[in-house]
């Protein structure tokens, strides 16, 4: 074959082919599919379930005997007030009133939850085996207003004075430094994102290491290296797994946001969507920063069984940022420092942003530091990988891998 | 085919720690010829092959193919079968071949076509959709060869392609290699099965403790090393023994008598002496087998 007729090696085609295999293998891996589905179900349940549980105002049907109408109507009106009109100690309830002749007759109807009777200053709520709290509170307030009204009328107060007496004007509250209005506690958002990243980086980092050691152990790497430059091989692996990791995280965040929008928690969406861009950007860079080192952890092993020990430091490198983000949530020098330290910055800088303690320029600086570290670690990782991936006989050592990787 | 597709190995030297694995290894693999690479365990066959395909960077020496150095582009035209085999155990056979084809720059559809054809040639069509590790070792071996052929290579470097094959599979494999060679491809393969190499190969390279001790055409090598050994068979006289100066009897039996001639001794005198004893059933020079040569150099 002459040089002219020979197909040239196309870098992007080869990297894509290698990445394509990584993706296809993972998408056919039942364990991976199962864990993603479980994750999605957990997210959907976590967003939809609370809304379903708290969801909706309770409805009660109250039987009203002769003389209890006015109290019953006040209770019904209080329970039906809009959220912004209703005082905080008054519960919401959707009350239907039906006229009944007596307590017995009322309770004989299974649709009726309670019967209200009023005799002068004495009110009585009759139920079967229990009385809903909301109903009891509403009737208590309604009856108190009626009693106060009666006393006030006796004392000769007019309607305005009575109104002032029954609902005294609340003072206007002015805060000089109001905290941000969070729909969800920021701590919770940080834990959720932290766990998501921890899980994802661990899954796909391990997957890179496994894929590398699988090729070493099966010796397929000899075939590949004969035809593909080692660094292209590494790029393909990292690219394939990065695409999967980012897609998985994006799908899970997306599912969470859709879940929140379906249940009408639009304030949650506003809060999370606002920071998830930064979270994702830091995630991508943070993942790439460690990806080549995961490949090194794989190439230092010669068998799948060695992975536990060769990936130990990598597992720690992923665990530390997660626990730092979860445990160090107080704004202080430690959190500030960790939000710039490249290993922990991808989680702690967005965490500070969510808490509102980071200035606008801070994430850019942290991002630059992480990018710089990523560039260094990719170069170091690629050299170590090149120096150890063909050593199939025994576990490699970093020093010899570094020396071997020089010209590879 | 011209010399432009000859594989040349010149002065390969490689040490591992204080052990010299290759010591100035040089030989050629010519187009259209099957070249057997023979040597004991640890003689340096695998190291040499790894150096040829670029998996290993030797301390010294160079490899050229058609006078071109082994650049990435050249290496991608090699069909290589590594010693310890190399395929993804959990990937399906056909998918695996298509993937490797694409790695070697073959278009996806062409790769599928070729892979299907190769599997058919090796009698593995019904296993195309099976995961590799569910195949027997012999069948995995055939898939491995198919992987080495998927990109219609311009050069074949196969490390022990016959190990673990049953006689039928060995025949099929021989046929495949012969076919490639006939198409003008230089084929280098290593083997421990000396009788097979002797039967199949045009050329051999004999390596011992990292040094090439013999290289060239199988026939002429045997002739070269034959010495002055003759076998004479006289009908009805299994124990015939000549009484001639400079002729010593090595063995005598039903197959005849094997003798070694001293430098001055004339083989014609031996023939005449035998004819006088009775009718001749066989008279000829004894060529050493490859096994003899091998035993000689590795002594």
XYZ file of C-alpha atoms in Angstrom:
707
model
C 0.000 0.000 0.000
C 1.499 3.327 -0.943
C 1.549 6.295 1.350
C -0.952 8.096 -0.844
C -3.532 5.311 -0.735
C -3.270 4.883 3.010
C -6.171 6.339 4.981
C -4.853 8.995 7.318
C -5.572 8.714 10.995
C -8.177 11.303 11.846
C -7.918 12.412 15.439
C -11.481 13.538 15.977
C -12.923 10.454 14.253
C -10.834 8.159 16.403
C -11.582 9.988 19.633
C -15.269 9.866 18.737
C -15.121 6.158 17.937
C -13.468 5.398 21.284
C -15.907 7.660 23.132
C -18.805 6.047 21.287
C -17.820 2.632 22.554
C -17.566 3.898 26.135
C -21.060 5.361 25.871
C -22.560 2.330 24.177
C -21.077 -0.057 26.754
C -22.441 2.044 29.603
C -25.875 2.368 28.025
C -26.041 -1.418 27.739
C -24.944 -1.844 31.350
C -27.979 -2.899 33.364
C -26.434 -1.644 36.598
C -25.990 1.827 35.161
C -29.521 1.955 33.731
C -30.954 0.736 37.034
C -29.066 3.302 39.119
C -30.136 6.145 36.824
C -33.770 5.063 36.961
C -33.635 4.741 40.743
C -32.093 8.203 40.956
C -34.824 9.673 38.756
C -37.566 7.980 40.746
C -36.081 9.279 44.002
C -35.916 12.821 42.599
C -39.457 12.733 41.266
C -40.799 11.248 44.490
C -38.838 13.775 46.554
C -40.277 16.718 44.630
C -43.808 15.470 44.058
C -44.516 13.592 47.278
C -44.328 16.490 49.777
C -46.688 18.483 47.587
C -49.071 15.544 47.466
C -48.860 14.992 51.208
C -49.286 18.646 52.201
C -51.123 19.333 49.053
C -54.603 20.779 49.041
C -56.646 22.371 51.766
C -58.542 19.892 53.970
C -62.326 19.796 53.401
C -64.882 19.318 56.115
C -68.640 19.153 56.185
C -70.093 20.672 59.340
C -73.647 20.187 60.498
C -75.099 23.419 61.893
C -77.922 23.388 64.419
C -80.318 26.243 65.035
C -78.523 29.275 66.555
C -75.025 28.261 65.431
C -75.243 29.767 61.933
C -73.303 32.966 62.523
C -70.344 31.213 64.200
C -70.343 28.547 61.510
C -70.267 31.159 58.762
C -67.404 33.084 60.411
C -65.422 29.850 60.756
C -66.135 29.036 57.101
C -65.019 32.494 55.979
C -61.794 32.380 58.048
C -60.886 28.943 56.707
C -61.476 30.093 53.150
C -59.289 33.234 53.275
C -56.499 33.543 50.703
C -52.973 32.755 51.900
C -51.905 36.397 51.972
C -54.995 37.570 53.884
C -55.113 34.833 56.468
C -53.293 35.430 59.775
C -50.550 32.889 60.370
C -52.284 31.214 63.300
C -55.469 30.589 61.335
C -55.418 27.307 59.373
C -56.866 26.938 55.873
C -59.887 24.651 55.528
C -62.645 24.267 53.002
C -65.817 24.059 55.091
C -69.245 23.072 53.763
C -72.184 23.880 56.009
C -75.404 21.818 56.197
C -78.354 22.566 58.409
C -79.233 19.758 60.816
C -81.968 19.433 63.430
C -79.865 17.769 66.087
C -76.386 16.432 66.868
C -77.607 12.836 66.504
C -79.266 13.495 63.160
C -76.139 15.280 61.908
C -73.702 12.566 62.899
C -76.000 9.897 61.454
C -75.003 11.293 58.032
C -71.559 9.813 57.235
C -70.660 12.861 55.098
C -70.854 15.134 58.115
C -67.547 15.389 60.023
C -68.795 17.402 62.999
C -71.858 19.198 64.282
C -71.731 22.672 65.813
C -74.247 23.773 68.434
C -74.209 27.125 70.193
C -76.157 27.892 73.351
C -75.530 31.483 74.417
C -71.864 31.668 75.388
C -71.377 27.904 75.235
C -70.372 26.330 71.922
C -70.142 22.590 71.381
C -68.446 20.710 68.547
C -69.599 17.116 68.354
C -67.689 14.525 66.413
C -67.279 10.764 66.211
C -63.861 9.438 67.306
C -61.733 12.563 66.735
C -61.894 16.258 65.898
C -59.668 17.795 63.133
C -57.325 20.485 64.533
C -58.134 22.967 61.767
C -61.857 22.760 62.480
C -61.358 23.149 66.222
C -59.126 26.217 65.779
C -61.461 27.885 63.292
C -64.538 27.357 65.452
C -62.663 28.539 68.554
C -61.695 31.818 66.860
C -65.164 32.296 65.367
C -66.833 31.708 68.708
C -64.406 34.014 70.527
C -65.180 36.803 68.025
C -68.887 36.276 68.532
C -68.524 36.402 72.319
C -66.338 39.521 72.155
C -68.918 41.060 69.785
C -71.722 40.381 72.178
C -69.800 41.829 75.118
C -68.756 44.862 73.082
C -72.297 45.541 71.969
C -73.369 45.414 75.605
C -70.618 47.917 76.412
C -71.848 50.258 73.647
C -68.959 50.026 71.180
C -69.651 50.771 67.532
C -68.719 48.516 64.610
C -65.314 50.146 63.931
C -64.266 49.919 67.527
C -65.397 46.316 67.556
C -63.346 45.554 64.461
C -60.262 47.116 66.044
C -60.851 45.047 69.122
C -61.263 41.700 67.294
C -58.442 42.191 64.849
C -55.881 44.606 66.288
C -53.658 46.233 63.615
C -50.274 44.513 63.395
C -47.116 46.651 63.425
C -45.306 47.076 60.150
C -41.984 45.172 60.225
C -38.959 46.804 58.561
C -35.609 44.952 58.378
C -32.405 46.791 57.581
C -30.624 43.616 56.333
C -33.210 41.045 55.321
C -31.908 37.531 54.598
C -32.688 36.216 51.078
C -36.128 34.710 50.812
C -35.458 31.004 50.233
C -38.151 28.616 49.106
C -35.922 25.719 50.115
C -33.218 25.981 52.794
C -29.875 26.555 50.974
C -28.330 23.793 53.113
C -30.724 21.325 51.514
C -29.890 22.494 47.978
C -26.167 22.161 48.753
C -26.619 18.641 50.115
C -28.668 17.575 47.105
C -26.175 18.985 44.578
C -23.244 17.721 46.620
C -24.621 14.222 46.729
C -25.506 14.287 43.048
C -21.956 15.300 42.099
C -20.356 12.904 44.529
C -22.403 10.065 43.134
C -21.839 11.043 39.523
C -18.093 11.681 39.726
C -17.601 8.445 41.641
C -19.702 6.442 39.169
C -18.076 7.781 36.023
C -14.613 8.109 37.500
C -14.780 4.451 38.476
C -16.118 3.697 35.050
C -13.064 5.325 33.410
C -10.720 3.384 35.700
C -12.576 0.137 35.028
C -12.583 0.635 31.310
C -8.831 1.252 31.367
C -8.026 -1.794 33.462
C -10.393 -3.937 31.417
C -8.431 -3.058 28.289
C -5.190 -3.752 30.116
C -6.320 -7.026 31.574
C -7.790 -8.274 28.288
C -4.693 -6.962 26.433
C -6.948 -5.239 23.941
C -4.919 -2.148 24.729
C -2.041 -3.613 22.696
C -4.221 -3.698 19.620
C -5.483 -0.177 20.238
C -2.105 1.353 21.014
C -0.652 -0.133 17.839
C -3.201 1.879 15.861
C -4.144 4.867 18.026
C -1.869 7.318 19.870
C -2.219 6.726 23.600
C -3.363 10.268 24.318
C -6.167 10.039 21.757
C -7.260 6.840 23.411
C -7.351 8.628 26.753
C -9.249 11.594 25.293
C -11.886 9.260 23.874
C -12.379 7.548 27.206
C -12.615 10.785 29.152
C -14.907 12.356 26.564
C -17.301 9.395 26.506
C -17.603 9.250 30.265
C -17.828 13.033 30.626
C -20.714 13.145 28.154
C -22.493 10.440 30.135
C -21.807 12.075 33.506
C -22.957 15.518 32.396
C -26.054 14.112 30.694
C -26.959 12.120 33.783
C -26.595 15.120 36.079
C -28.480 17.366 33.645
C -31.295 14.822 33.312
C -31.605 14.461 37.073
C -31.598 18.228 37.682
C -34.079 18.595 34.816
C -36.331 15.911 36.290
C -36.214 17.669 39.645
C -37.117 21.027 38.100
C -39.934 19.511 36.035
C -41.201 17.742 39.136
C -41.178 21.051 40.995
C -42.984 22.861 38.191
C -45.654 20.154 37.926
C -46.401 20.530 41.622
C -46.458 24.297 41.265
C -43.395 25.037 43.346
C -42.320 27.827 41.011
C -40.322 29.568 43.746
C -38.170 26.432 44.112
C -37.477 26.471 40.384
C -36.451 30.098 40.489
C -34.079 29.454 43.345
C -32.488 26.264 41.968
C -32.419 27.176 38.290
C -30.588 30.359 39.183
C -27.584 28.532 40.615
C -27.675 25.263 38.695
C -25.857 26.918 35.794
C -22.841 27.599 37.997
C -23.165 24.223 39.655
C -23.117 22.525 36.254
C -20.206 24.610 34.961
C -18.153 23.783 38.044
C -19.206 20.161 37.760
C -17.985 19.884 34.158
C -14.607 21.443 34.930
C -14.284 19.543 38.213
C -15.035 16.263 36.456
C -12.482 16.907 33.712
C -9.929 17.933 36.337
C -10.061 14.455 37.901
C -10.907 12.370 34.819
C -7.343 11.724 33.628
C -6.312 10.825 37.162
C -9.089 8.239 37.245
C -7.613 6.787 34.068
C -4.234 6.702 35.800
C -5.774 4.885 38.763
C -6.994 2.317 36.227
C -3.727 2.046 34.361
C -1.698 1.593 37.550
C -3.678 -1.577 38.215
C -3.091 -4.694 36.204
C -6.267 -6.485 37.186
C -9.795 -5.416 38.130
C -9.068 -6.630 41.676
C -6.314 -4.016 42.099
C -8.751 -1.161 41.472
C -9.890 -0.958 45.084
C -6.408 0.044 46.167
C -5.352 2.103 43.142
C -8.540 4.199 43.197
C -8.441 4.786 46.954
C -6.923 8.265 46.729
C -9.351 9.187 43.983
C -12.293 8.100 46.119
C -10.948 10.298 48.912
C -10.490 13.169 46.464
C -14.189 12.950 45.668
C -15.419 12.305 49.194
C -13.591 15.211 50.830
C -15.297 17.951 48.767
C -18.682 16.344 49.370
C -18.321 16.248 53.147
C -16.686 19.685 53.181
C -19.674 21.116 51.314
C -22.174 19.421 53.588
C -20.440 20.043 56.905
C -18.831 23.452 56.420
C -21.786 25.695 55.765
C -20.917 28.631 58.018
C -19.516 31.669 56.296
C -15.960 31.877 57.633
C -12.298 31.777 56.636
C -12.350 27.964 56.239
C -15.317 27.999 53.882
C -13.820 30.921 51.972
C -10.523 29.127 51.580
C -12.135 25.857 50.508
C -14.273 27.702 47.969
C -11.028 28.576 46.136
C -9.113 25.349 46.784
C -9.388 23.530 43.411
C -10.540 20.192 44.792
C -13.350 21.621 46.909
C -14.125 24.751 44.863
C -16.502 23.016 42.409
C -18.914 22.397 45.286
C -18.118 25.083 47.836
C -18.093 28.112 45.530
C -21.605 27.440 44.197
C -22.598 26.616 47.785
C -21.471 30.073 48.914
C -23.303 31.600 45.984
C -26.480 29.850 47.036
C -26.017 31.118 50.581
C -25.516 34.598 49.173
C -22.093 35.065 50.789
C -20.025 35.189 47.572
C -19.506 38.390 45.624
C -20.190 38.378 41.892
C -16.515 38.172 40.886
C -15.609 35.314 43.196
C -16.864 32.350 41.137
C -14.862 33.571 38.131
C -11.629 33.526 40.127
C -12.412 30.085 41.576
C -13.305 28.825 38.107
C -10.004 30.096 36.732
C -8.111 28.309 39.523
C -9.979 25.056 38.862
C -9.348 25.357 35.106
C -5.648 25.918 35.682
C -5.434 22.913 37.989
C -7.415 20.862 35.494
C -4.952 21.752 32.738
C -2.011 20.699 34.912
C -3.641 17.474 36.100
C -4.652 16.508 32.558
C -1.046 16.846 31.372
C 0.289 14.935 34.389
C -2.449 12.309 34.152
C -1.930 11.756 30.428
C 1.792 11.194 30.948
C 1.268 8.767 33.816
C -1.384 6.927 31.814
C 0.884 6.674 28.781
C 3.685 5.386 30.988
C 1.697 2.665 32.688
C -1.058 1.497 30.353
C 1.181 -0.948 28.484
C 2.722 -2.385 31.607
C 0.425 -5.393 31.785
C 2.533 -7.656 33.929
C 2.264 -6.142 37.372
C 1.044 -3.139 39.325
C 2.859 -0.011 38.211
C 4.565 2.603 40.320
C 4.067 6.301 39.777
C 7.775 6.983 39.482
C 8.376 4.464 36.691
C 5.114 5.446 34.963
C 6.262 9.072 34.972
C 9.617 8.101 33.461
C 8.055 5.748 30.916
C 5.434 8.271 29.894
C 7.989 10.857 28.839
C 8.050 10.193 25.117
C 4.834 8.212 24.771
C 5.394 -7.237 -5.700
C 8.512 -5.184 -5.286
C 10.790 -4.769 -2.326
C 8.810 -1.643 -1.486
C 6.614 -3.657 0.844
C 9.354 -5.524 2.641
C 9.370 -5.285 6.413
C 12.890 -4.650 7.615
C 14.037 -5.003 11.184
C 17.505 -3.611 11.792
C 19.591 -3.786 14.926
C 16.759 -3.996 17.449
C 18.144 -3.944 20.950
C 16.137 -3.922 24.133
C 17.061 -4.447 27.741
C 14.721 -4.927 30.672
C 16.660 -4.023 33.785
C 19.913 -5.974 33.495
C 18.455 -8.587 31.150
C 19.082 -8.207 27.437
C 15.882 -9.227 25.703
C 16.958 -8.328 22.162
C 20.519 -8.093 21.009
C 20.964 -6.517 17.579
C 18.027 -8.313 15.992
C 17.866 -7.882 12.202
C 15.823 -9.682 9.548
C 13.446 -9.103 6.680
C 9.932 -10.234 5.960
C 9.367 -10.211 2.232
C 6.100 -9.506 0.464
C 4.093 -12.511 -0.599
C 5.943 -14.837 1.746
C 5.026 -16.552 4.969
C 7.812 -16.035 7.450
C 7.904 -18.207 10.558
C 9.419 -16.709 13.683
C 10.832 -19.524 15.744
C 12.545 -19.580 19.097
C 12.252 -20.934 22.610
C 10.329 -19.372 25.466
C 11.823 -16.006 26.330
C 13.939 -15.947 23.169
C 12.564 -12.500 22.259
C 9.843 -13.231 19.701
C 7.084 -11.306 21.432
C 9.359 -8.387 22.297
C 10.418 -8.146 18.649
C 6.810 -8.216 17.445
C 5.775 -5.586 19.978
C 8.623 -3.414 18.740
C 7.499 -3.891 15.123
C 3.919 -2.779 15.788
C 5.048 0.113 17.972
C 3.660 -1.103 21.283
C 7.201 -1.104 22.628
C 9.913 1.457 21.933
C 13.208 -0.408 21.640
C 16.393 1.016 23.149
C 18.025 0.919 19.739
C 17.375 -0.182 16.187
C 14.755 0.624 13.605
C 11.877 -0.964 11.812
C 10.798 0.073 8.328
C 8.032 -1.091 6.088
C 8.598 -0.470 2.401
C 11.546 1.701 3.440
C 9.252 3.979 5.420
C 9.687 4.327 9.184
C 6.811 2.975 11.292
C 4.817 6.156 11.639
C 1.273 6.058 12.975
C -0.044 5.913 9.420
C 2.116 2.879 8.598
C 1.324 1.150 11.894
C -2.379 1.458 11.164
C -1.962 -0.791 8.116
C -0.634 -3.684 10.224
C -2.819 -6.593 11.190
C -1.556 -7.494 14.659
C -2.415 -10.356 16.931
C -0.853 -9.949 20.377
C 0.555 -12.878 22.296
C -1.952 -12.847 25.106
C -4.828 -12.017 22.773
C -6.729 -8.806 23.072
C -10.444 -8.409 22.714
C -13.178 -7.055 24.956
C -14.531 -10.057 26.852
C -17.961 -8.514 27.412
C -18.557 -7.161 23.919
C -20.523 -8.959 21.230
C -18.416 -10.565 18.523
C -19.714 -8.640 15.517
C -19.900 -5.301 17.366
C -16.352 -5.829 18.534
C -15.037 -6.442 15.021
C -16.886 -3.401 13.683
C -15.475 -1.264 16.489
C -11.919 -2.437 15.817
C -12.457 -1.882 12.099
C -13.473 1.698 12.812
C -10.460 2.150 15.074
C -8.372 1.136 12.065
C -10.138 3.712 9.950
C -12.577 1.451 8.117
C -15.956 2.955 7.364
C -18.697 1.532 9.584
C -20.672 -0.146 6.796
C -17.568 -1.590 5.162
C -16.420 -2.856 8.574
C -19.774 -4.572 9.095
C -19.571 -6.184 5.669
C -16.019 -7.417 6.202
C -16.662 -8.612 9.738
C -19.668 -10.609 8.546
C -17.598 -12.129 5.745
C -14.692 -12.984 8.059
C -17.006 -14.631 10.576
C -18.471 -16.669 7.766
C -14.975 -17.681 6.572
C -14.134 -18.859 10.069
C -17.458 -20.659 10.497
C -18.613 -18.303 13.241
C -21.627 -16.657 11.593
C -24.003 -18.086 14.179
C -21.948 -16.583 17.019
C -21.914 -13.016 15.680
C -24.370 -11.772 18.307
C -22.774 -13.610 21.225
C -20.663 -11.997 23.899
C -17.015 -12.909 23.285
C -16.299 -14.645 26.577
C -19.094 -17.158 25.987
C -17.110 -18.572 23.032
C -14.641 -21.421 23.431
C -10.981 -20.446 23.487
C -10.469 -21.813 19.996
C -13.333 -19.727 18.666
C -12.108 -16.625 20.500
C -8.822 -17.222 18.759
C -10.539 -17.187 15.381
C -12.274 -13.930 16.267
C -8.857 -12.577 17.187
C -7.544 -13.427 13.745
C -10.625 -11.892 12.160
C -9.815 -8.737 14.176
C -6.322 -8.707 12.716
C -7.746 -8.949 9.183
C -10.663 -6.524 9.511
C -8.879 -3.582 7.898
C -7.383 -5.573 5.025
C -3.871 -5.078 6.403
C -0.792 -4.508 4.274
C 1.348 -6.453 6.738
C 0.480 -9.227 9.186
C 2.274 -9.699 12.494
C 0.776 -12.600 14.404
C 2.053 -13.861 17.725
C 1.315 -17.593 18.060
C -1.748 -17.651 15.813
C -1.903 -21.453 15.896
C -1.743 -22.063 19.619
C -4.844 -23.696 20.981
C -6.382 -24.568 17.611
C -7.686 -28.003 16.683
C -6.341 -29.601 13.462
C -9.288 -28.393 11.349
C -8.945 -24.849 12.624
C -5.217 -25.027 12.010
C -5.853 -25.942 8.391
C -8.337 -23.110 7.995
C -5.879 -20.708 9.576
C -3.024 -21.889 7.356
C -5.233 -21.332 4.366
C -6.083 -17.791 5.486
C -2.418 -16.911 5.992
C -1.422 -18.449 2.676
C -4.216 -16.510 0.994
C -2.938 -13.219 2.469
C 0.612 -14.003 1.451
C -0.523 -14.818 -2.075
C -2.129 -11.403 -2.214
C 1.349 -9.958 -1.702
C 1.181 -9.284 2.007
C 4.292 -10.015 4.063
C 3.240 -12.330 6.894
C 5.286 -12.815 10.046
C 4.044 -15.288 12.617
C 5.612 -16.948 15.601
C 5.046 -20.529 16.589
C 6.341 -23.328 18.733
C 5.001 -25.935 16.332
C 8.128 -26.517 14.298
C 6.663 -29.167 12.004
C 3.907 -26.761 11.068
C 6.321 -23.916 10.421
C 8.453 -26.208 8.325
C 5.456 -27.272 6.254
C 3.836 -23.851 5.931
C 6.589 -21.257 5.787
C 8.657 -19.948 2.938
C 11.169 -18.250 5.197
C 12.089 -18.547 8.832
C 13.770 -16.401 11.411
C 15.310 -18.411 14.203
C 15.963 -16.473 17.391
C 17.771 -17.656 20.484
C 18.357 -15.662 23.675
C 17.667 -12.380 21.938
C 19.883 -13.018 18.917
C 18.911 -14.049 15.422
C 20.838 -17.272 14.828
C 19.468 -18.208 11.420
C 17.332 -16.491 8.837
C 16.366 -17.240 5.248
C 14.528 -19.746 3.102
C 13.590 -22.868 5.004
C 14.863 -25.229 2.305
C 18.242 -23.576 1.824
C 18.770 -23.262 5.555
C 18.247 -26.986 5.932
C 20.586 -27.660 3.035
C 23.147 -25.292 4.467
C 23.113 -27.022 7.785
C 22.777 -30.507 6.412
C 26.437 -31.434 6.721
C 27.455 -34.746 5.113
C 24.862 -37.102 6.419
C 23.322 -39.787 4.183
C 20.671 -42.434 4.520
C 21.007 -45.640 2.548
C 18.385 -48.372 2.406
C 19.317 -51.698 0.835
C 16.382 -54.023 0.195
C 16.343 -57.047 2.449
C 19.303 -55.818 4.467
C 18.015 -53.679 7.321
C 21.290 -53.895 9.212
C 23.608 -53.210 6.239
C 26.711 -51.434 7.336
C 29.371 -50.119 4.926
C 32.979 -50.776 5.628
C 34.589 -47.702 4.094
C 37.214 -45.306 5.380
C 35.797 -42.003 6.637
C 32.244 -43.343 6.914
C 30.772 -43.824 10.347
C 27.376 -45.417 11.008
C 25.036 -43.354 13.134
C 21.931 -45.566 13.142
C 20.849 -48.701 11.350
C 17.366 -50.185 11.236
C 14.304 -50.934 9.130
C 14.431 -47.376 7.658
C 17.942 -48.020 6.469
C 21.313 -46.916 7.640
C 22.295 -43.345 8.444
C 25.951 -42.523 8.072
C 28.121 -39.483 8.535
C 30.846 -38.881 5.969
C 34.166 -37.440 6.998
C 35.477 -34.478 4.985
C 37.463 -36.467 2.428
C 34.998 -39.324 2.013
C 33.172 -39.653 -1.337
C 29.414 -40.288 -1.285
C 29.744 -42.098 -4.663
C 31.897 -44.750 -2.999
C 29.126 -45.206 -0.439
C 26.575 -45.680 -3.225
C 28.739 -48.186 -5.056
C 29.331 -50.151 -1.875
C 25.563 -50.269 -1.211
C 24.789 -51.371 -4.771
C 27.172 -54.245 -4.347
C 25.288 -55.350 -1.252
C 21.863 -55.446 -2.986
C 19.147 -53.405 -4.733
C 18.897 -49.821 -3.449
C 15.534 -48.737 -2.008
C 16.755 -45.271 -0.959
C 19.854 -43.211 -1.202
C 19.996 -39.555 -0.253
C 21.310 -36.759 1.835
C 19.626 -36.295 5.180
C 18.412 -32.701 5.665
C 17.983 -31.682 9.261
C 14.399 -30.931 10.244
C 13.579 -27.568 11.694
C 13.427 -29.311 15.040
C 16.992 -30.504 14.525
C 18.127 -27.005 13.635
C 16.294 -25.621 16.592
C 17.832 -28.171 18.909
C 21.235 -27.408 17.464
C 21.091 -23.650 17.970
C 19.467 -23.775 21.360
C 21.993 -26.225 22.710
